[in-house]
Short mmCIF file of C-alpha atoms in Angstrom, two decimals:
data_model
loop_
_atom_site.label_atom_id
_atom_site.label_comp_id
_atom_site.label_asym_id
_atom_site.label_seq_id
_atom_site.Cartn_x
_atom_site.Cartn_y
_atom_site.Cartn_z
CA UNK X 1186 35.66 -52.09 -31.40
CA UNK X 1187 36.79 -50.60 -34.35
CA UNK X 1188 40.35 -49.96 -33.47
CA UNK X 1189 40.75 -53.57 -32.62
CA UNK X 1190 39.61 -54.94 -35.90
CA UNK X 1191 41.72 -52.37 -37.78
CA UNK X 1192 44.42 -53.73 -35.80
CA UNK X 1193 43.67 -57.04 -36.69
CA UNK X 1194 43.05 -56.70 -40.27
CA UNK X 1195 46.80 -55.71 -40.21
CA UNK X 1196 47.31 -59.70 -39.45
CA UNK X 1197 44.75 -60.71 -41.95
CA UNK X 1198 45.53 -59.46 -45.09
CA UNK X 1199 48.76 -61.86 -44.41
CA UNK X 1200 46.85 -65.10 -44.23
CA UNK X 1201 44.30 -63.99 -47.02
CA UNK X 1202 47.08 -61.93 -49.24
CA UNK X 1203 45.65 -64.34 -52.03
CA UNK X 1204 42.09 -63.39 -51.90
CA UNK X 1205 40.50 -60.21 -53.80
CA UNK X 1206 37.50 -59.06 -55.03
CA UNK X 1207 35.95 -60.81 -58.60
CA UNK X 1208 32.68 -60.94 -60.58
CA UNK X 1209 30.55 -58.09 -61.77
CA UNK X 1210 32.26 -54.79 -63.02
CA UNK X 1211 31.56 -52.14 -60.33
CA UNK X 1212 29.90 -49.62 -61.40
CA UNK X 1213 30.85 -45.64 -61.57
CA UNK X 1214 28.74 -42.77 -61.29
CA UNK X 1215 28.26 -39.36 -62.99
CA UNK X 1216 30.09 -37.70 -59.92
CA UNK X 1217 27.50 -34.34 -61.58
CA UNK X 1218 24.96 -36.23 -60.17
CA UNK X 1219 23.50 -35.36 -56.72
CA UNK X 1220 25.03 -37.01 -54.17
CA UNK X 1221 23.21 -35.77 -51.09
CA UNK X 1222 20.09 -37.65 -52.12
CA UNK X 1223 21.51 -41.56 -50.85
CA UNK X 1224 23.66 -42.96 -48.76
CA UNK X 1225 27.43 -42.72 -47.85
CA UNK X 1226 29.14 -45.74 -47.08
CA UNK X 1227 33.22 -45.15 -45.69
CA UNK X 1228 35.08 -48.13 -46.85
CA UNK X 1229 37.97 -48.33 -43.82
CA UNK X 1230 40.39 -50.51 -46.26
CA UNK X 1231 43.09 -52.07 -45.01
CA UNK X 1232 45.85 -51.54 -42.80
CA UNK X 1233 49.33 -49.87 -44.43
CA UNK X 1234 47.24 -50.51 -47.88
CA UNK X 1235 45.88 -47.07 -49.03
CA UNK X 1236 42.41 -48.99 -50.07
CA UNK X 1237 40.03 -46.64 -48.04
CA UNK X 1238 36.96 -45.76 -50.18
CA UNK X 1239 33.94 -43.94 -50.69
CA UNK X 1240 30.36 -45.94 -51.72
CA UNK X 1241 26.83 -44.85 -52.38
CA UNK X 1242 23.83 -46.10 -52.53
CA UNK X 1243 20.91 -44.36 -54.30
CA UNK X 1244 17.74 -44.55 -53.72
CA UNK X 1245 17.13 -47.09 -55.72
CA UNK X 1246 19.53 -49.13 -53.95
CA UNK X 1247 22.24 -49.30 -56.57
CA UNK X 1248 25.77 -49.12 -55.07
CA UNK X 1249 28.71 -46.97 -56.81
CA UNK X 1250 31.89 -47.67 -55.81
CA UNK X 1251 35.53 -45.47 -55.27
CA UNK X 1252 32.95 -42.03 -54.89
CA UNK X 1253 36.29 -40.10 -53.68
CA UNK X 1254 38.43 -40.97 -56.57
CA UNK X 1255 35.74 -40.19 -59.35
CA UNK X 1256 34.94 -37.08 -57.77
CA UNK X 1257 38.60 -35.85 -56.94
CA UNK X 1258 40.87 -37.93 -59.00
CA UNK X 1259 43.08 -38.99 -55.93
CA UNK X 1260 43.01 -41.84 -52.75
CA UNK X 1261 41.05 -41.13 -49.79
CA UNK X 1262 44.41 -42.82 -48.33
CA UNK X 1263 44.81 -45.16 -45.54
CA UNK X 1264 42.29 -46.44 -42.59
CA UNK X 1265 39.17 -44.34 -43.32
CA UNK X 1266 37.99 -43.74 -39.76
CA UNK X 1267 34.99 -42.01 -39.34
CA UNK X 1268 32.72 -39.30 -41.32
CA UNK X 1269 30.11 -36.59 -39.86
CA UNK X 1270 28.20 -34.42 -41.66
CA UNK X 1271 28.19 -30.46 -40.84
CA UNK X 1272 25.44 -28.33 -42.71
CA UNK X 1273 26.29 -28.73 -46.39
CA UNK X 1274 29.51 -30.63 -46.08
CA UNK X 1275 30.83 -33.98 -45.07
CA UNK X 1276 34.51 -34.56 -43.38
CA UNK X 1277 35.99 -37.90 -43.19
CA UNK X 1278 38.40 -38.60 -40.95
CA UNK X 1279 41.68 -41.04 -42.59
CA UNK X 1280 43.31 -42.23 -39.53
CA UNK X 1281 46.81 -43.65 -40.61
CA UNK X 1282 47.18 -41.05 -43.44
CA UNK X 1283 46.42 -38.55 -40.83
CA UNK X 1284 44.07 -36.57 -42.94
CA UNK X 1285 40.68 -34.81 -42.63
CA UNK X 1286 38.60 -33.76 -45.65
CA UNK X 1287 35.45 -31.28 -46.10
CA UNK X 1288 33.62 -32.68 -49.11
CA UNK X 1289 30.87 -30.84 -50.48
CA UNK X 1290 27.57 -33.00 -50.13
CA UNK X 1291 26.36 -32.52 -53.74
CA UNK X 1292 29.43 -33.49 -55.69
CA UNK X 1293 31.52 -35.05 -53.22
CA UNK X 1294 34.70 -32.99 -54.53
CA UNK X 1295 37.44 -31.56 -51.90
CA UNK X 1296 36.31 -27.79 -50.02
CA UNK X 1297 39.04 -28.32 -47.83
CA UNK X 1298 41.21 -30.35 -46.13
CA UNK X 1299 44.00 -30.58 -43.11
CA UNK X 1300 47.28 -33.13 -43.38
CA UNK X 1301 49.62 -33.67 -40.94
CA UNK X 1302 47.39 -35.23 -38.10
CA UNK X 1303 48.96 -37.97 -36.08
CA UNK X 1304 46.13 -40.50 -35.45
CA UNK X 1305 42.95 -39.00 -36.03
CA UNK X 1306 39.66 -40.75 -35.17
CA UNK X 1307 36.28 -38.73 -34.84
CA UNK X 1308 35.51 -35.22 -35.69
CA UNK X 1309 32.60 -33.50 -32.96
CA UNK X 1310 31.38 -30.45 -34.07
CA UNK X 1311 31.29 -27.68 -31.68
CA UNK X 1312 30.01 -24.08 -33.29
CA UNK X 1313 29.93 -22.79 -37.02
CA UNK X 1314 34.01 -22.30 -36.09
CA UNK X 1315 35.35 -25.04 -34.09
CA UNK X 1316 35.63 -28.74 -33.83
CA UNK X 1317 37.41 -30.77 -32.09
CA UNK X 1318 39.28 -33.76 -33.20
CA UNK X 1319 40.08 -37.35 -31.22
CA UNK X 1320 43.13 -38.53 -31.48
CA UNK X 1321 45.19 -42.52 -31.01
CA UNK X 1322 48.49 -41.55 -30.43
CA UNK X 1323 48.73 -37.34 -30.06
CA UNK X 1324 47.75 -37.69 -26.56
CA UNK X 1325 45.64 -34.49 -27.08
CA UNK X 1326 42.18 -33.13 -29.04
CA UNK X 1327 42.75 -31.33 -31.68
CA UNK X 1328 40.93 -27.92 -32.48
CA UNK X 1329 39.82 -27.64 -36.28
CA UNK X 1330 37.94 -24.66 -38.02
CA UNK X 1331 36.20 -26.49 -39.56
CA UNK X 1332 34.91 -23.54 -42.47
CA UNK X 1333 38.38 -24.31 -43.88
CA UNK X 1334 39.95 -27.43 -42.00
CA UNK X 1335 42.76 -25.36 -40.38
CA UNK X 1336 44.46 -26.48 -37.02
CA UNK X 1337 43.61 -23.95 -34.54
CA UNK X 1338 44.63 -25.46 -31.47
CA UNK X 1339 45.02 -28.45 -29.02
CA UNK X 1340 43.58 -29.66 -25.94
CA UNK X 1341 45.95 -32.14 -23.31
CA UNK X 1342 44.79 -35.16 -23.04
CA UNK X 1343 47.26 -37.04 -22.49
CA UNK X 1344 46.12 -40.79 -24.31
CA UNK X 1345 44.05 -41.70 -26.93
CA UNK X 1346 40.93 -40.20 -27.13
CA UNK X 1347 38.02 -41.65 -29.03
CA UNK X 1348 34.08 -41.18 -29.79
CA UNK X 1349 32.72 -37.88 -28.41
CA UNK X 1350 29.64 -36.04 -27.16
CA UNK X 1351 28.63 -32.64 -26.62
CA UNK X 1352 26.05 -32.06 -23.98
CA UNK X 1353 25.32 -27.80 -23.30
CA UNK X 1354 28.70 -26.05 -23.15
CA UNK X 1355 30.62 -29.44 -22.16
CA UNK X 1356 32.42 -31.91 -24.47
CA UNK X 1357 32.48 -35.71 -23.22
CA UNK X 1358 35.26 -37.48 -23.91
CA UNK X 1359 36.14 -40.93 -24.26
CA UNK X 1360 39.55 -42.02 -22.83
CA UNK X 1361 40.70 -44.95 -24.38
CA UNK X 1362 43.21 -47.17 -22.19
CA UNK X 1363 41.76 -45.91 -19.15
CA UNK X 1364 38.48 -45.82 -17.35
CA UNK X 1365 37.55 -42.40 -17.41
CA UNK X 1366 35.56 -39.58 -19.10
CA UNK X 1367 37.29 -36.05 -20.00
CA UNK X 1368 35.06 -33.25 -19.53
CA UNK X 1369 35.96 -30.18 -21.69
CA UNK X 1370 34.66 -26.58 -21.29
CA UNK X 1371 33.78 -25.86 -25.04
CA UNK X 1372 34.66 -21.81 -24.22
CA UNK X 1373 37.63 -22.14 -22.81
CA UNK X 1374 38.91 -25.39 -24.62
CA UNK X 1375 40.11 -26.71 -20.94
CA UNK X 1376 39.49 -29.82 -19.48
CA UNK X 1377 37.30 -29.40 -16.17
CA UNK X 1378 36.96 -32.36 -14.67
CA UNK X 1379 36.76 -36.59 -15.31
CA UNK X 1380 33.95 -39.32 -14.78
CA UNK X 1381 35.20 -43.33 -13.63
CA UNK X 1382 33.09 -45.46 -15.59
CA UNK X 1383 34.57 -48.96 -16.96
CA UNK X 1384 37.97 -49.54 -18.61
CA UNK X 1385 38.55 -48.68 -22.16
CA UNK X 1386 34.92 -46.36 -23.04
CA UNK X 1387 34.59 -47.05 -26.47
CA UNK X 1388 31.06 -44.42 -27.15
CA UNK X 1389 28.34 -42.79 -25.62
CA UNK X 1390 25.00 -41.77 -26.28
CA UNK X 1391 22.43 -39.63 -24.42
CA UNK X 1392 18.70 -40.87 -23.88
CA UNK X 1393 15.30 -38.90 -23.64
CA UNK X 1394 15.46 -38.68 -20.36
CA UNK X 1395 18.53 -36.52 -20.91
CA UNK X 1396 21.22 -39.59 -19.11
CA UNK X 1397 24.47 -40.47 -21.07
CA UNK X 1398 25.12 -43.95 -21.65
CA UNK X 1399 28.80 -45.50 -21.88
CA UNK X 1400 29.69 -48.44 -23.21
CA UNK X 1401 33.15 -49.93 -22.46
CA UNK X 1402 34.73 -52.73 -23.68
CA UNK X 1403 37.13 -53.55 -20.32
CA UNK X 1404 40.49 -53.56 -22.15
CA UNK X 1405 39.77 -57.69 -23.99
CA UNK X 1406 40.37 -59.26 -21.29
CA UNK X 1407 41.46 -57.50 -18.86
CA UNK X 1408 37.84 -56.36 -17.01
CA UNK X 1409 34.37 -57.20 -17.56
CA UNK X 1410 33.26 -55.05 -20.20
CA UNK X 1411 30.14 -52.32 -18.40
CA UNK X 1412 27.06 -50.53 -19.61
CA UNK X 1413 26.83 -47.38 -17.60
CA UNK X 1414 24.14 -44.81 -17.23
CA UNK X 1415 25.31 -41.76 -16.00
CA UNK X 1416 23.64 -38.89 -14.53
CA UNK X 1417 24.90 -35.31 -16.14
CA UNK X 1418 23.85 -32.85 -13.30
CA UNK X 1419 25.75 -35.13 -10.47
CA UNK X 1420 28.13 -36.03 -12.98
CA UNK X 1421 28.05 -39.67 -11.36
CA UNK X 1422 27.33 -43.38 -12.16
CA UNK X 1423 23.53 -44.14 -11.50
CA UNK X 1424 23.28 -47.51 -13.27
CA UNK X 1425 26.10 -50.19 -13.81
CA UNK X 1426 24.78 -53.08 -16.23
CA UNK X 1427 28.43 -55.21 -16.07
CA UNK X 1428 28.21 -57.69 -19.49
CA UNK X 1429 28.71 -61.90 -18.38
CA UNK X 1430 32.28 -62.73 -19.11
CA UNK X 1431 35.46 -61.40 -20.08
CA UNK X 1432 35.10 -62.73 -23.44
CA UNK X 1433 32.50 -59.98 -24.49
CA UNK X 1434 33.58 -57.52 -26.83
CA UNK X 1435 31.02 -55.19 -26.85
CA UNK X 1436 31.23 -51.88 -29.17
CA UNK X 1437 29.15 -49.02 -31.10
CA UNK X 1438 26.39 -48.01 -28.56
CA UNK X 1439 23.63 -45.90 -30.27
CA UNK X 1440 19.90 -44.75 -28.99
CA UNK X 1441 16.99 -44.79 -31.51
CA UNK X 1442 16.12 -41.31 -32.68
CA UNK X 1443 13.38 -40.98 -29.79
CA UNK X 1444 16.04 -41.37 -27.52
CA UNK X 1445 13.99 -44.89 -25.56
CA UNK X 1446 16.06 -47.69 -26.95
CA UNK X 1447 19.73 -48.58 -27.18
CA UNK X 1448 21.90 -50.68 -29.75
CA UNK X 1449 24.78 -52.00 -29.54
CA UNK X 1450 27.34 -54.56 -31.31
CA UNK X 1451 28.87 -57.37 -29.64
CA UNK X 1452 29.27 -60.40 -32.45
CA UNK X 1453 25.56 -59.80 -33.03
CA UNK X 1454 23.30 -56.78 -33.10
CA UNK X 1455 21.46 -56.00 -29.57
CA UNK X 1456 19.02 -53.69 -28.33
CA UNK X 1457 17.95 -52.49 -24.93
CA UNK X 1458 15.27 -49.83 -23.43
CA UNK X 1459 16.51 -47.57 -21.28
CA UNK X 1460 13.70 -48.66 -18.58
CA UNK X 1461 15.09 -52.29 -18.90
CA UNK X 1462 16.97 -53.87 -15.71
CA UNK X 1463 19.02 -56.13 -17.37
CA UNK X 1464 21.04 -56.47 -20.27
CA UNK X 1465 19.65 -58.65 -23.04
CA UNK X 1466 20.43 -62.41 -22.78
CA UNK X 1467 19.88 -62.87 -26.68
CA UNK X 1468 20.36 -60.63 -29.91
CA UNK X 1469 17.88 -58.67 -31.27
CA UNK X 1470 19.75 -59.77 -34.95
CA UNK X 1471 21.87 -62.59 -35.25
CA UNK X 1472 25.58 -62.18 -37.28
CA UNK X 1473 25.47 -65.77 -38.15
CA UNK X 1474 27.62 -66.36 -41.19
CA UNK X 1475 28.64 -62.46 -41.29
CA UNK X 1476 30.61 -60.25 -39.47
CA UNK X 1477 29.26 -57.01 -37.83
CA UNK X 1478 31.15 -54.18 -37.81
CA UNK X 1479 29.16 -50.88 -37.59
CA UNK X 1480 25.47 -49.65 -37.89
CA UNK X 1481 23.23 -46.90 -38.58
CA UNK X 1482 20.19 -46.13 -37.08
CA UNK X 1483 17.37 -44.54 -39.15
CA UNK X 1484 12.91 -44.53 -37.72
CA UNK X 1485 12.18 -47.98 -39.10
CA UNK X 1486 15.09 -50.07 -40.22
CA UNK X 1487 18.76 -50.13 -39.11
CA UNK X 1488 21.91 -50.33 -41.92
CA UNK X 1489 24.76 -52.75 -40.78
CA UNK X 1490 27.66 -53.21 -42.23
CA UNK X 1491 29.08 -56.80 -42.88
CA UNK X 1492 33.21 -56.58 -42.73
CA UNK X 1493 33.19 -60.36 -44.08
CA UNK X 1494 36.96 -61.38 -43.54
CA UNK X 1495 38.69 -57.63 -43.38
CA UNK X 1496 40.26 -58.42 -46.59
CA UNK X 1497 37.92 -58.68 -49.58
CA UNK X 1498 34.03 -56.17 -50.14
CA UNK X 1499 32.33 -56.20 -47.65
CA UNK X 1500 28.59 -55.60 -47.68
CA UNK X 1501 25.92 -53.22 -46.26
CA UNK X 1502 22.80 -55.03 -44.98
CA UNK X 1503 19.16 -53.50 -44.14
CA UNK X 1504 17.02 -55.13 -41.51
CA UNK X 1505 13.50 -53.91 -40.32
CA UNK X 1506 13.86 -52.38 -36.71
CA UNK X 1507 10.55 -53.53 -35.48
CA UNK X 1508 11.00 -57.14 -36.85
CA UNK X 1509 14.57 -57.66 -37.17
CA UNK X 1510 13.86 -59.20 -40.52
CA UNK X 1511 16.35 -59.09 -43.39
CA UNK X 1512 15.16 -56.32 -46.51
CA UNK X 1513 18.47 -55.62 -48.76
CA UNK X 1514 21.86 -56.28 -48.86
CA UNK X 1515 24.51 -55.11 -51.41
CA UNK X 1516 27.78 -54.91 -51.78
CA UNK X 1517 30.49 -52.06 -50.06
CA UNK X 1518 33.80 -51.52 -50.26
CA UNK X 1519 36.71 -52.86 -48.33
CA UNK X 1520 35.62 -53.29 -44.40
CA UNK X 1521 32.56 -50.81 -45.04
CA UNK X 1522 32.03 -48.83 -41.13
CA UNK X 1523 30.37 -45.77 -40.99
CA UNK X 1524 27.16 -44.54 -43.03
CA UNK X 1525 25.35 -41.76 -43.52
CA UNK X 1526 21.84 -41.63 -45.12
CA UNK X 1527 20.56 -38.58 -46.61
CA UNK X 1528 16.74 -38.55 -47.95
#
């Protein structure tokens, strides 16, 4: 769960203050160039240290590092959260620095942007004119424009909300700290009603079949973390898949792009059909020496990122999705989470 290692990255930079990033100089692109033909990599950096970044990889598989600060001569700032993309633009989301940015795909230079946000964490797009915006410690969603990343609104929560889903005219909701799901009426910007699923949801997905998916991690500790299918005409649980132990951790639920299979982290990299019983009793792609943090999903391979000790680069790794076998890895920035791939 990503708020959980930001959390504790806050503890590790103190027992690895000494360690830092050496070797190779890292190279800088002509931010001219054409950034929409690659891939994005947000560099999360760590906790109270302004060190969130920008990489990309072309498609030659050469990585360029600090992207934001070539194109736009300033910081991304502190705790890069998340990053969508919206027609022609990307926003990142910079959770402690409580900023959200419209870069233009191309150049990656500033359109817009919106300071002053508490906590923010992920950005769902709604319409051409509204977004809505999760929040840690606001206790409500945020309503964005996002044409020019202007506040037009708020939504009462009250807790932190998290990853988000928009199914018809309904957003879904996580809400962290709890074990529910916030439905909100997109036209009206109200909530309507709540699902019970398991402690702490941490993301959702929705399947062919048209059935949402929640993953929750049970609060560490405190329940046994559940895989829930849920049924979006009833509104009701159809399917509880409860992990072994307490000790699970599991976060970052996806479904393949024909909507049969999900993924999932928990130490290692897992995948289940949505026909399948059962959880799966072994990973699909073992962590081993490296640290999982975050994927992305593409037809034939899958792009994990590697957050190594939370301190020094981290890497982005490539396996085959059919095979699970091992085809590139390079190097990212400073606990590298969320990617986006653009051909």
């Amino acid at each position: 769960m990503k708020y959980l290692f930001t959390l504790l990255s806050g503890i590790l930079i103190l027992a690895f203050a000494g360690c830092g990033n050496t070797g190779e100089p890292i190279p800088v692109p002509d931010v001219t160039s054409d950034l929409s033909k690659g891939t994005w990599i947000l560099n999360e950096g760590n906790f109270n240290w302004g060190n969130a970044s920008l990489s990309f990889m072309d498609p030659e598989g050469e990585v360029f590092q600090n992207i934001f600060f070539e194109a736009n001569g300033i910081p991304l700032g502190d705790v890069a959260q998340s990053m969508v993309r919206i027609d022609s633009s990307v926003f990142i989301v910079v959770n402690n620095s409580g900023r959200l940015f419209k870069l233009d795909i191309v150049t990656g230079k500033i359109e817009a942007h919106l300071e002053g946000l508490t906590s923010p964490r992920f950005l769902l797009p709604i319409n051409s004119q509204k977004a809505y915006l999760s929040d840690l410690y606001s206790g409500s969603l945020t309503v964005v424009n996002p044409v020019n990343c202007t506040q037009t609104g708020e939504i009462p929560i009250g807790a932190w909300t998290e990853e988000m889903l928009l199914i018809g005219n309904e957003a879904w909701v996580t809400k962290m700290g709890s074990d529910k799901i916030v439905l909100i009426d997109i036209l009206t910007d109200q909530v309507m009603d709540s699902i019970t699923v398991g402690l702490e949801p941490n993301s959702l997905v929705r399947d062919a079949k048209g059935d949402v998916w929640v993953l929750s991690s049970g609060g560490i500790g405190k329940e046994i973390p559940n895989l829930m299918r849920l049924n979006v005409a009833t509104r009701s649980v159809e399917d509880a898949f409860p992990f072994p132990s307490l000790q699970r951790n599991p976060t970052q639920l996806a479904v393949s792009q024909d909507g049969q299979t999900l993924y999932f982290l928990d130490g290692d990299f897992y995948k289940m059909g949505i026909e399948e019983t059962t959880l799966p009793t072994s990973p699909f792609i073992e962590a081993t020496n490296r640290t999982f943090y975050n994927f992305h999903l593409q037809e034939d391979f899958v792009l994990i990122t590697d957050a190594v000790d939370f301190v020094q680069a981290g890497n982005i790794i490539q396996f085959d999705l059919n095979s699970g076998n091992l085809q590139m890895e390079r190097k990212a920035g400073a606990i590298p989470s969320e990617i986006l791939l653009f051909n």
